[in-house]
CSV table of C-alpha atoms and ligand atoms in Angstrom, one decimal:
chain,number,residue,atom,x,y,z
L,1,MET,CA,-0.4,20.6,20.7
L,2,THR,CA,-3.5,22.1,18.8
L,3,PRO,CA,-5.6,20.1,15.7
L,4,THR,CA,-4.6,22.7,13.7
L,5,THR,CA,-0.6,20.8,14.7
L,6,PRO,CA,0.6,18.9,11.1
L,7,PRO,CA,0.2,14.9,11.1
L,8,THR,CA,2.7,13.0,12.4
L,9,VAL,CA,3.1,9.7,10.5
L,10,LEU,CA,5.6,7.2,11.3
L,11,VAL,CA,6.4,5.3,8.7
L,12,LEU,CA,7.6,1.5,9.4
L,13,PRO,CA,8.8,-0.8,6.5
L,14,GLY,CA,8.9,-3.6,8.0
L,15,GLU,CA,10.5,-6.5,6.3
L,16,GLY,CA,9.9,-7.9,2.8
L,17,ILE,CA,8.0,-7.0,0.2
L,18,GLY,CA,7.9,-3.8,3.0
L,19,PRO,CA,10.2,-1.4,2.3
L,20,GLU,CA,9.8,-1.7,-1.0
L,21,VAL,CA,5.8,-0.9,-1.2
L,22,VAL,CA,6.0,1.0,1.8
L,23,ARG,CA,9.3,3.1,0.4
L,24,VAL,CA,7.4,4.2,-2.8
L,25,GLY,CA,4.0,4.7,-0.8
L,26,ARG,CA,6.0,6.7,0.9
L,27,ALA,CA,7.3,8.7,-1.7
L,28,VAL,CA,3.4,9.1,-3.4
L,29,LEU,CA,2.1,10.0,0.2
L,30,GLU,CA,5.1,13.6,-0.2
L,31,HIS,CA,4.7,13.8,-3.3
L,32,VAL,CA,0.8,14.7,-3.2
L,33,LEU,CA,1.7,16.8,0.2
L,34,ASP,CA,3.8,18.9,-1.5
L,35,ARG,CA,1.6,19.0,-4.4
L,36,ALA,CA,-1.6,19.7,-1.8
L,37,GLY,CA,0.5,21.9,0.8
L,38,LEU,CA,-0.4,20.3,3.8
L,39,PRO,CA,2.0,19.6,6.4
L,40,ALA,CA,3.1,16.2,8.2
L,41,THR,CA,5.8,15.0,10.0
L,42,ILE,CA,7.7,12.2,9.2
L,43,SER,CA,9.6,9.5,10.1
L,44,GLU,CA,11.0,6.6,10.0
L,45,HIS,CA,11.8,3.2,11.8
L,46,ALA,CA,12.9,-0.1,11.7
L,47,VAL,CA,10.0,-3.2,13.3
L,48,GLY,CA,10.2,-6.9,13.1
L,49,ARG,CA,13.2,-8.8,11.7
L,50,PRO,CA,15.6,-5.8,10.7
L,51,ALA,CA,15.2,-4.6,14.1
L,52,TYR,CA,15.2,-7.8,16.2
L,53,GLU,CA,18.6,-9.3,14.3
L,54,ARG,CA,19.8,-5.1,15.6
L,55,THR,CA,18.2,-4.6,19.4
L,56,GLY,CA,17.3,-7.8,19.8
L,57,GLN,CA,13.5,-6.8,19.5
L,58,TRP,CA,10.4,-6.6,17.4
L,59,LEU,CA,8.9,-3.7,18.1
L,60,PRO,CA,12.2,-1.6,20.5
L,61,ASP,CA,11.7,1.2,22.8
L,62,PRO,CA,12.6,3.6,20.7
L,63,VAL,CA,10.1,3.1,19.0
L,64,ARG,CA,6.9,2.2,21.2
L,65,ASP,CA,7.8,5.7,22.5
L,66,ALA,CA,7.4,7.5,19.5
L,67,LEU,CA,4.9,5.5,19.0
L,68,ASP,CA,2.8,6.0,22.1
L,69,GLN,CA,3.4,10.3,21.5
L,70,ALA,CA,1.5,10.1,17.9
L,71,ALA,CA,-1.1,7.9,19.2
L,72,ALA,CA,-1.3,10.6,21.9
L,73,GLU,CA,-1.8,13.2,19.0
L,74,PRO,CA,-4.7,14.8,18.1
L,75,ARG,CA,-3.9,13.5,14.0
L,76,GLY,CA,-1.0,10.9,14.5
L,77,ALA,CA,-0.5,7.3,12.2
L,78,VAL,CA,1.4,5.3,11.3
L,79,LEU,CA,2.0,4.1,7.9
L,80,PHE,CA,2.9,-0.2,8.0
L,81,GLY,CA,5.2,-2.7,4.9
L,82,ALA,CA,4.9,-6.3,6.6
L,83,THR,CA,6.5,-8.3,8.5
L,84,ALA,CA,5.9,-11.9,9.9
L,85,ASP,CA,5.9,-11.9,13.1
L,86,GLU,CA,5.5,-9.1,15.4
L,87,PRO,CA,5.2,-7.1,16.2
L,88,ILE,CA,2.0,-6.4,13.9
L,89,GLY,CA,-0.8,-8.6,16.6
L,90,GLU,CA,0.8,-5.6,19.2
L,91,LEU,CA,0.8,-2.9,17.8
L,92,ARG,CA,-3.1,-3.9,16.6
L,93,SER,CA,-4.8,-4.2,20.2
L,94,ARG,CA,-1.4,-1.5,22.6
L,95,TYR,CA,-2.6,0.6,20.7
L,96,ASP,CA,-6.8,-0.9,20.9
L,97,LEU,CA,-7.0,-0.2,16.4
L,98,TYR,CA,-10.2,-1.9,16.9
L,99,ALA,CA,-11.5,-1.3,12.7
L,100,ASN,CA,-10.2,-2.5,10.2
L,101,LEU,CA,-11.5,-1.1,6.9
L,102,ARG,CA,-10.5,-2.5,3.6
L,103,PRO,CA,-12.1,-1.4,0.2
L,104,ALA,CA,-12.6,-3.2,-2.9
L,105,ARG,CA,-12.9,-1.2,-5.8
L,106,PRO,CA,-12.1,-3.3,-8.8
L,107,LEU,CA,-10.5,-0.6,-12.2
L,108,PRO,CA,-12.5,-0.7,-15.1
L,109,ALA,CA,-8.8,-1.3,-17.0
L,110,LEU,CA,-8.0,-3.8,-15.5
L,111,HIS,CA,-11.2,-5.4,-14.7
L,112,ALA,CA,-9.5,-8.5,-17.1
L,113,VAL,CA,-7.0,-9.4,-14.3
L,114,SER,CA,-10.3,-10.5,-12.2
L,115,PRO,CA,-10.6,-14.3,-12.6
L,116,LEU,CA,-14.7,-13.3,-13.1
L,117,ARG,CA,-15.7,-12.1,-15.1
L,118,PRO,CA,-16.4,-8.5,-16.4
L,119,GLU,CA,-20.6,-7.7,-15.9
L,120,ARG,CA,-20.1,-9.4,-12.4
L,121,LEU,CA,-17.5,-6.9,-11.0
L,122,GLU,CA,-20.6,-4.2,-12.9
L,123,GLY,CA,-20.7,-1.6,-10.2
L,124,VAL,CA,-18.8,-3.9,-7.7
L,125,ASP,CA,-18.1,-1.8,-4.8
L,126,VAL,CA,-17.5,-3.2,-1.2
L,127,LEU,CA,-16.9,-2.9,2.4
L,128,ILE,CA,-14.6,-5.1,4.7
L,129,VAL,CA,-15.2,-4.0,8.1
L,130,ARG,CA,-13.5,-5.9,10.4
L,131,GLU,CA,-12.9,-6.3,14.0
L,132,LEU,CA,-8.9,-6.3,15.1
L,133,VAL,CA,-8.1,-6.5,18.6
L,134,SER,CA,-10.5,-9.9,20.2
L,135,ASP,CA,-11.8,-12.4,18.2
L,136,VAL,CA,-10.0,-16.1,17.9
L,137,TYR,CA,-5.9,-14.1,17.7
L,138,TYR,CA,-6.1,-12.4,20.5
L,139,GLY,CA,-8.4,-15.5,22.6
L,140,ARG,CA,-7.3,-17.8,26.3
L,141,ARG,CA,-5.0,-20.1,25.1
L,142,ARG,CA,-4.2,-23.5,26.7
L,143,THR,CA,-2.4,-27.3,24.9
L,144,GLY,CA,-2.0,-30.5,26.7
L,145,THR,CA,-2.2,-34.1,26.4
L,146,ASP,CA,-4.5,-36.3,27.8
L,147,ALA,CA,-4.4,-40.4,27.3
L,148,GLY,CA,-0.9,-40.3,25.5
L,149,ARG,CA,-3.0,-37.7,22.6
L,150,ARG,CA,-2.0,-34.0,22.4
L,151,TRP,CA,-4.6,-31.4,22.3
L,152,ALA,CA,-4.3,-28.3,22.0
L,153,GLY,CA,-7.4,-25.0,21.7
L,154,GLN,CA,-7.6,-21.2,22.3
L,155,GLU,CA,-11.2,-19.8,22.6
L,156,MET,CA,-13.3,-18.1,20.5
L,157,TYR,CA,-13.9,-14.9,22.3
L,158,TYR,CA,-16.2,-11.4,21.8
L,159,ARG,CA,-16.4,-8.6,25.2
L,160,GLU,CA,-20.6,-6.8,24.2
L,161,ASP,CA,-18.9,-3.7,24.2
L,162,GLU,CA,-15.7,-4.5,21.2
L,163,VAL,CA,-19.2,-5.8,19.1
L,164,ARG,CA,-21.2,-3.3,19.6
L,165,ARG,CA,-18.0,-0.6,18.9
L,166,ILE,CA,-17.7,-2.4,15.4
L,167,VAL,CA,-21.3,-2.8,14.5
L,168,ARG,CA,-21.3,1.4,15.1
L,169,CYS,CA,-18.6,2.0,12.3
L,170,GLY,CA,-20.3,-1.2,10.0
L,171,LEU,CA,-23.3,1.2,10.9
L,172,GLY,CA,-21.8,4.4,10.4
L,173,HIS,CA,-20.3,3.6,6.9
L,174,ALA,CA,-23.2,2.2,5.6
L,175,GLU,CA,-24.5,4.6,6.3
L,176,ALA,CA,-22.6,7.6,4.2
L,177,ARG,CA,-21.7,4.6,1.3
L,178,ARG,CA,-24.9,3.2,0.0
L,179,ARG,CA,-27.4,2.8,3.1
L,180,HIS,CA,-26.8,-1.4,2.9
L,181,LEU,CA,-25.3,-3.8,5.9
L,182,THR,CA,-24.7,-7.0,5.7
L,183,LEU,CA,-23.6,-8.4,9.4
L,184,VAL,CA,-21.0,-12.0,8.8
L,185,HIS,CA,-20.8,-14.7,11.3
L,186,LYS,CA,-22.3,-18.1,12.0
L,187,ALA,CA,-24.5,-18.3,14.8
L,188,ASN,CA,-25.6,-22.2,13.5
L,189,ALA,CA,-22.4,-23.6,14.9
L,190,ILE,CA,-20.8,-20.4,17.0
L,191,PRO,CA,-24.6,-20.2,18.2
L,192,ASP,CA,-23.0,-18.1,21.7
L,193,VAL,CA,-20.7,-15.8,19.9
L,194,PHE,CA,-22.8,-14.7,17.4
L,195,GLY,CA,-25.6,-14.7,19.3
L,196,LEU,CA,-24.5,-12.0,20.7
L,197,TRP,CA,-23.4,-10.1,17.3
L,198,LEU,CA,-26.9,-10.7,16.0
L,199,ASP,CA,-28.5,-9.6,18.8
L,200,VAL,CA,-26.3,-6.8,18.9
L,201,LEU,CA,-26.7,-5.2,15.8
L,202,ALA,CA,-31.2,-5.9,16.3
L,203,GLU,CA,-30.0,-3.3,18.6
L,204,GLU,CA,-28.0,-1.2,17.3
L,205,ARG,CA,-29.7,-0.8,14.2
L,206,ALA,CA,-32.6,1.0,15.4
L,207,ALA,CA,-30.3,4.5,15.6
L,208,TYR,CA,-29.9,3.3,11.4
L,209,PRO,CA,-33.3,3.8,9.9
L,210,HIS,CA,-32.4,4.1,6.1
L,211,VAL,CA,-29.5,1.2,6.4
L,212,GLU,CA,-30.8,-2.3,4.9
L,213,VAL,CA,-29.9,-5.2,6.8
L,214,GLN,CA,-29.0,-8.6,6.7
L,215,ASP,CA,-27.1,-11.3,7.6
L,216,ARG,CA,-25.5,-13.8,6.6
L,217,TYR,CA,-23.0,-17.5,7.2
L,218,ALA,CA,-19.9,-16.7,7.0
L,219,ASP,CA,-19.5,-19.9,3.7
L,220,THR,CA,-22.8,-18.9,2.2
L,221,MET,CA,-20.6,-15.1,2.1
L,222,ALA,CA,-18.0,-16.3,1.2
L,223,MET,CA,-19.7,-18.3,-1.9
L,224,GLU,CA,-22.1,-15.0,-2.7
L,225,LEU,CA,-18.7,-13.5,-2.7
L,226,VAL,CA,-17.8,-15.0,-6.1
L,227,LEU,CA,-20.5,-15.3,-7.2
L,228,ARG,CA,-22.7,-11.3,-6.7
L,229,PRO,CA,-19.7,-9.5,-5.4
L,230,ALA,CA,-22.3,-6.6,-6.4
L,231,ASP,CA,-25.0,-6.8,-4.3
L,232,PHE,CA,-23.0,-6.1,-1.7
L,233,ASP,CA,-21.8,-2.8,0.4
L,234,VAL,CA,-20.4,-3.4,3.5
L,235,ILE,CA,-19.7,-6.4,5.6
L,236,VAL,CA,-19.1,-6.2,9.1
L,237,THR,CA,-18.1,-9.1,10.6
L,238,GLY,CA,-15.0,-10.6,13.1
L,239,ASN,CA,-11.1,-11.0,12.6
L,240,LEU,CA,-11.1,-14.5,11.7
L,241,PHE,CA,-13.7,-14.1,9.3
L,242,GLY,CA,-12.7,-11.1,7.5
L,243,ASP,CA,-9.3,-12.1,6.9
L,244,LEU,CA,-10.8,-14.5,5.4
L,245,LEU,CA,-13.3,-12.9,3.5
L,246,SER,CA,-10.9,-10.2,2.7
L,247,GLU,CA,-9.0,-12.4,1.2
L,248,ILE,CA,-11.9,-13.2,-1.0
L,249,THR,CA,-12.4,-9.5,-2.9
L,250,GLY,CA,-8.4,-9.7,-3.3
L,251,ALA,CA,-8.3,-12.6,-5.7
L,252,VAL,CA,-11.9,-10.9,-6.8
L,253,LEU,CA,-9.6,-7.9,-7.7
L,254,GLY,CA,-6.8,-10.6,-9.1
L,255,SER,CA,-3.8,-9.3,-7.1
L,256,LEU,CA,-3.2,-9.4,-3.1
L,257,GLY,CA,-1.3,-7.1,-4.4
L,258,LEU,CA,-4.1,-4.2,-4.7
L,259,MET,CA,-6.5,-4.0,-1.6
L,260,PRO,CA,-5.4,-0.7,1.0
L,261,SER,CA,-6.5,-1.3,4.9
L,262,ALA,CA,-7.0,1.1,7.3
L,263,SER,CA,-7.1,0.1,11.7
L,264,LEU,CA,-9.0,3.0,13.6
L,265,SER,CA,-9.1,3.2,17.0
L,266,PRO,CA,-11.3,5.3,19.0
L,267,THR,CA,-8.8,8.1,19.6
L,268,GLY,CA,-8.3,8.7,15.7
L,269,PHE,CA,-4.7,7.1,15.4
L,270,ALA,CA,-4.5,4.7,12.8
L,271,LEU,CA,-3.0,2.3,10.6
L,272,TYR,CA,-2.6,2.5,7.6
L,273,GLU,CA,-1.0,-1.3,5.2
L,274,PRO,CA,-1.3,-2.8,2.3
L,275,VAL,CA,-3.7,-6.5,3.1
L,276,GLY,CA,-1.0,-8.8,1.6
L,277,GLY,CA,2.2,-10.0,4.1
L,278,THR,CA,5.5,-9.5,3.5
L,279,ALA,CA,5.1,-11.9,-0.4
L,280,PRO,CA,8.5,-14.2,0.3
L,281,ASP,CA,7.9,-15.1,-2.9
L,282,ILE,CA,8.7,-12.4,-4.6
L,283,ALA,CA,10.6,-10.3,-1.9
L,284,GLY,CA,13.9,-8.6,-4.3
L,285,THR,CA,13.2,-8.8,-6.9
L,286,GLY,CA,11.4,-5.8,-7.8
L,287,ARG,CA,7.3,-7.1,-8.8
L,288,ALA,CA,5.6,-6.2,-6.3
L,289,ASN,CA,2.8,-4.1,-6.3
L,290,PRO,CA,2.7,-1.4,-4.8
L,291,LEU,CA,-1.2,-0.5,-4.7
L,292,GLY,CA,-2.5,-1.8,-1.9
L,293,THR,CA,0.1,0.9,0.1
L,294,ILE,CA,-0.6,3.4,-2.0
L,295,GLY,CA,-4.3,3.0,-1.5
L,296,SER,CA,-3.5,3.3,2.3
L,297,VAL,CA,-1.8,6.0,1.7
L,298,GLU,CA,-5.5,7.8,0.1
L,299,LEU,CA,-6.7,5.9,3.0
L,300,MET,CA,-4.4,8.0,5.4
L,301,LEU,CA,-5.7,11.3,3.3
L,302,ARG,CA,-9.1,10.2,4.3
L,303,HIS,CA,-9.5,9.9,7.4
L,304,THR,CA,-6.0,11.0,9.0
L,305,PHE,CA,-5.8,14.6,7.2
L,306,GLY,CA,-9.5,15.3,6.3
L,307,ALA,CA,-8.4,15.7,3.0
L,308,PRO,CA,-11.2,14.0,1.0
L,309,ARG,CA,-10.4,15.9,-2.9
L,310,TRP,CA,-6.8,15.5,-2.8
L,311,ALA,CA,-7.5,11.2,-1.8
L,312,ASP,CA,-9.9,11.4,-5.0
L,313,ARG,CA,-7.1,13.0,-7.0
L,314,LEU,CA,-5.3,10.3,-6.6
L,315,ALA,CA,-7.2,7.8,-6.5
L,316,ALA,CA,-7.7,9.1,-10.7
L,317,ALA,CA,-4.1,9.3,-11.1
L,318,VAL,CA,-4.1,5.5,-9.9
L,319,ALA,CA,-6.8,4.9,-12.1
L,320,LEU,CA,-5.0,6.9,-15.1
L,321,ALA,CA,-1.6,4.9,-14.7
L,322,VAL,CA,-3.6,1.5,-14.7
L,323,GLY,CA,-4.4,1.9,-17.9
L,324,LEU,CA,-0.5,2.1,-19.3
L,325,TRP,CA,1.7,0.0,-16.8
L,326,ARG,CA,1.0,-2.7,-15.1
L,327,THR,CA,3.6,-5.1,-12.0
L,328,PRO,CA,4.3,-8.9,-13.3
L,329,ASP,CA,0.4,-9.8,-10.9
L,330,ILE,CA,-1.7,-7.3,-12.8
L,331,ALA,CA,-0.4,-7.5,-15.9
L,332,GLY,CA,-2.2,-9.3,-19.4
L,333,PRO,CA,-0.6,-11.5,-21.7
L,334,GLY,CA,1.1,-9.1,-23.8
L,335,ASP,CA,1.7,-6.4,-21.4
L,336,LYS,CA,5.1,-5.1,-21.1
L,337,THR,CA,5.7,-5.0,-17.0
L,338,CYS,CA,6.6,-3.0,-14.6
L,339,THR,CA,8.4,-2.0,-11.3
L,340,THR,CA,7.7,-0.9,-7.0
L,341,GLU,CA,9.2,2.3,-8.1
L,342,GLU,CA,8.2,2.7,-12.1
L,343,MET,CA,4.4,1.7,-10.7
L,344,GLY,CA,5.4,4.7,-8.3
L,345,ALA,CA,6.6,7.4,-10.3
L,346,ALA,CA,3.7,7.0,-12.6
L,347,VAL,CA,0.9,7.6,-10.5
L,348,CYS,CA,3.2,10.5,-9.6
L,349,ASP,CA,3.1,11.9,-12.9
L,350,ALA,CA,-0.7,10.5,-13.1
L,351,PHE,CA,-1.2,12.4,-10.4
L,352,ASP,CA,0.8,16.1,-11.9
L,353,ALA,CA,-2.0,15.4,-15.1
L,354,VAL,CA,-4.6,15.1,-12.5
L,355,ALA,CA,-4.8,18.5,-10.8
L,356,THR,CA,-3.1,20.1,-14.2
L,357,GLU,CA,-6.6,18.4,-16.2
L,358,GLU,CA,-8.7,20.1,-12.8
L,359,ALA,CA,-7.1,23.1,-12.3
L,360,THR,CA,-8.1,24.2,-16.3
L,361,GLU,CA,-11.5,22.8,-15.9
N,1,LIG,N1,0.1,-7.5,8.4
N,1,LIG,C1,1.4,-8.4,8.4
N,1,LIG,O1,2.4,-7.6,8.8
N,1,LIG,C2,0.7,-9.4,7.7
N,1,LIG,C3,-0.6,-9.6,6.1
N,1,LIG,C4,-0.8,-11.0,5.9
N,1,LIG,C5,0.3,-11.4,6.0
N,1,LIG,N2,1.5,-11.6,6.7
N,1,LIG,C6,2.9,-12.9,6.6
N,1,LIG,O2,3.2,-12.0,5.2
N,1,LIG,C7,3.8,-14.1,5.5
N,1,LIG,C8,4.3,-14.7,4.3
N,1,LIG,O3,2.5,-14.7,4.3
N,1,LIG,P1,1.8,-15.1,3.0
N,1,LIG,O4,2.1,-15.5,2.3
N,1,LIG,O5,0.8,-16.1,2.9
N,1,LIG,O6,1.0,-14.4,2.7
N,1,LIG,P2,1.4,-12.8,1.8
N,1,LIG,O7,0.0,-12.4,1.7
N,1,LIG,O8,3.0,-12.4,2.4
N,1,LIG,O9,1.1,-13.2,-0.3
N,1,LIG,C9,0.5,-14.1,-1.0
N,1,LIG,C10,0.3,-14.2,-2.4
N,1,LIG,O10,0.2,-12.9,-2.7
N,1,LIG,C11,0.9,-11.9,-3.1
N,1,LIG,N3,1.4,-10.9,-3.1
N,1,LIG,C12,0.9,-10.8,-1.1
N,1,LIG,N4,1.1,-9.1,-1.5
N,1,LIG,C13,1.4,-8.7,-2.3
N,1,LIG,C14,1.8,-7.4,-3.1
N,1,LIG,N5,2.0,-6.3,-2.7
N,1,LIG,N6,2.3,-7.7,-4.5
N,1,LIG,C15,2.5,-9.0,-5.7
N,1,LIG,N7,1.9,-9.5,-4.9
N,1,LIG,C16,1.4,-9.4,-4.5
N,1,LIG,C17,2.3,-12.8,-2.9
N,1,LIG,O11,3.4,-13.2,-4.1
N,1,LIG,C18,1.7,-14.6,-2.3
N,1,LIG,O12,2.3,-15.7,-3.3
N,1,LIG,C19,4.0,-14.7,6.8
N,1,LIG,O13,4.9,-15.3,7.8
N,1,LIG,C20,1.9,-13.9,7.1
N,1,LIG,O14,2.0,-14.1,8.6
N,1,LIG,C21,1.9,-10.8,7.8
């Protein structure tokens, strides 16, 4: 395997709206790769409930083997839809997908969709860097009964090296962007865990003298993300708070269906997925917004394919497409709505229009 080996992309649609948005995401990826002349090996595999019903495994052994192989390659990636249960937690920890990037930048054409006043959206461009393989989600679980009353506990736990690598990741992204980093914590109520985070940040920031650093309590941050979202650049935080805060940025944008994400491992193996879940309330209706998945494809073009110009073109295509096409979650009163598939086709058409315009400039 040489560094020039084409990326291997495993497409794992999952269940609920997963297969609907991933079908469109894959079509957009293949469209861009075709136009760009970029080779890739793409294969699709059932995971989650559809796999469990067929094989008794959420992550069938042959899919695990394919993932192990892709993870060992220089440029392996997963395009994931959504699952109600496993295997997403297992994938994150098995492949050490510790750095979860969740960008949120409202498109001007969609300002009216946000519950915030348009002037509050001016200049909003936030990147949440969420630690993804530790925290209370993976902490020690215990249950018991004490004097006839049931109790349950799950430990919030972080090792120093886990904190250090995500803090470095946040600082690195801040340096490459607007050079501003906010560490979100709860050191007032959870002093040991977040005292460690603050200590590590104090040590690591020395290597990034151009990055302005501040910290916020998670509850204050939740409020400020709604009141003053434009004040923030990179937000670095743990698994639990990152989960909550990125739902807020989804709401700021106007729909969770717009939010993409990339989860990166130290080796470069990466998983790309929309931030939302299986959305059982709209699954099977053609109403799911595929733009979070298409945004995840844009992140894949940047991080796995190393093709930022094609990623920029895809971003420009999305901005063009939403000027005319709206899935129900981003439609205003009186807007004609389109289906998941129609939005995908509109993005592909817009992509060709953007590429043609650039070629004639
Ligand atoms: N990575 C994952 O696979 C993942 C992530 C989050 C939740 N989940 C799972 O998904 C299931 C449903 O969870 P939930 O209902 O709390 O959250 P959800 O994200 O599935 O849905 C929350 C709301 O957002 C809407 N929404 C989400 N994605 C959308 C899209 N692309 N287009 C339009 N609207 C969209 C839904 O219709 C719903 O109203 C749960 O079992 C949960 O565990 C999975």
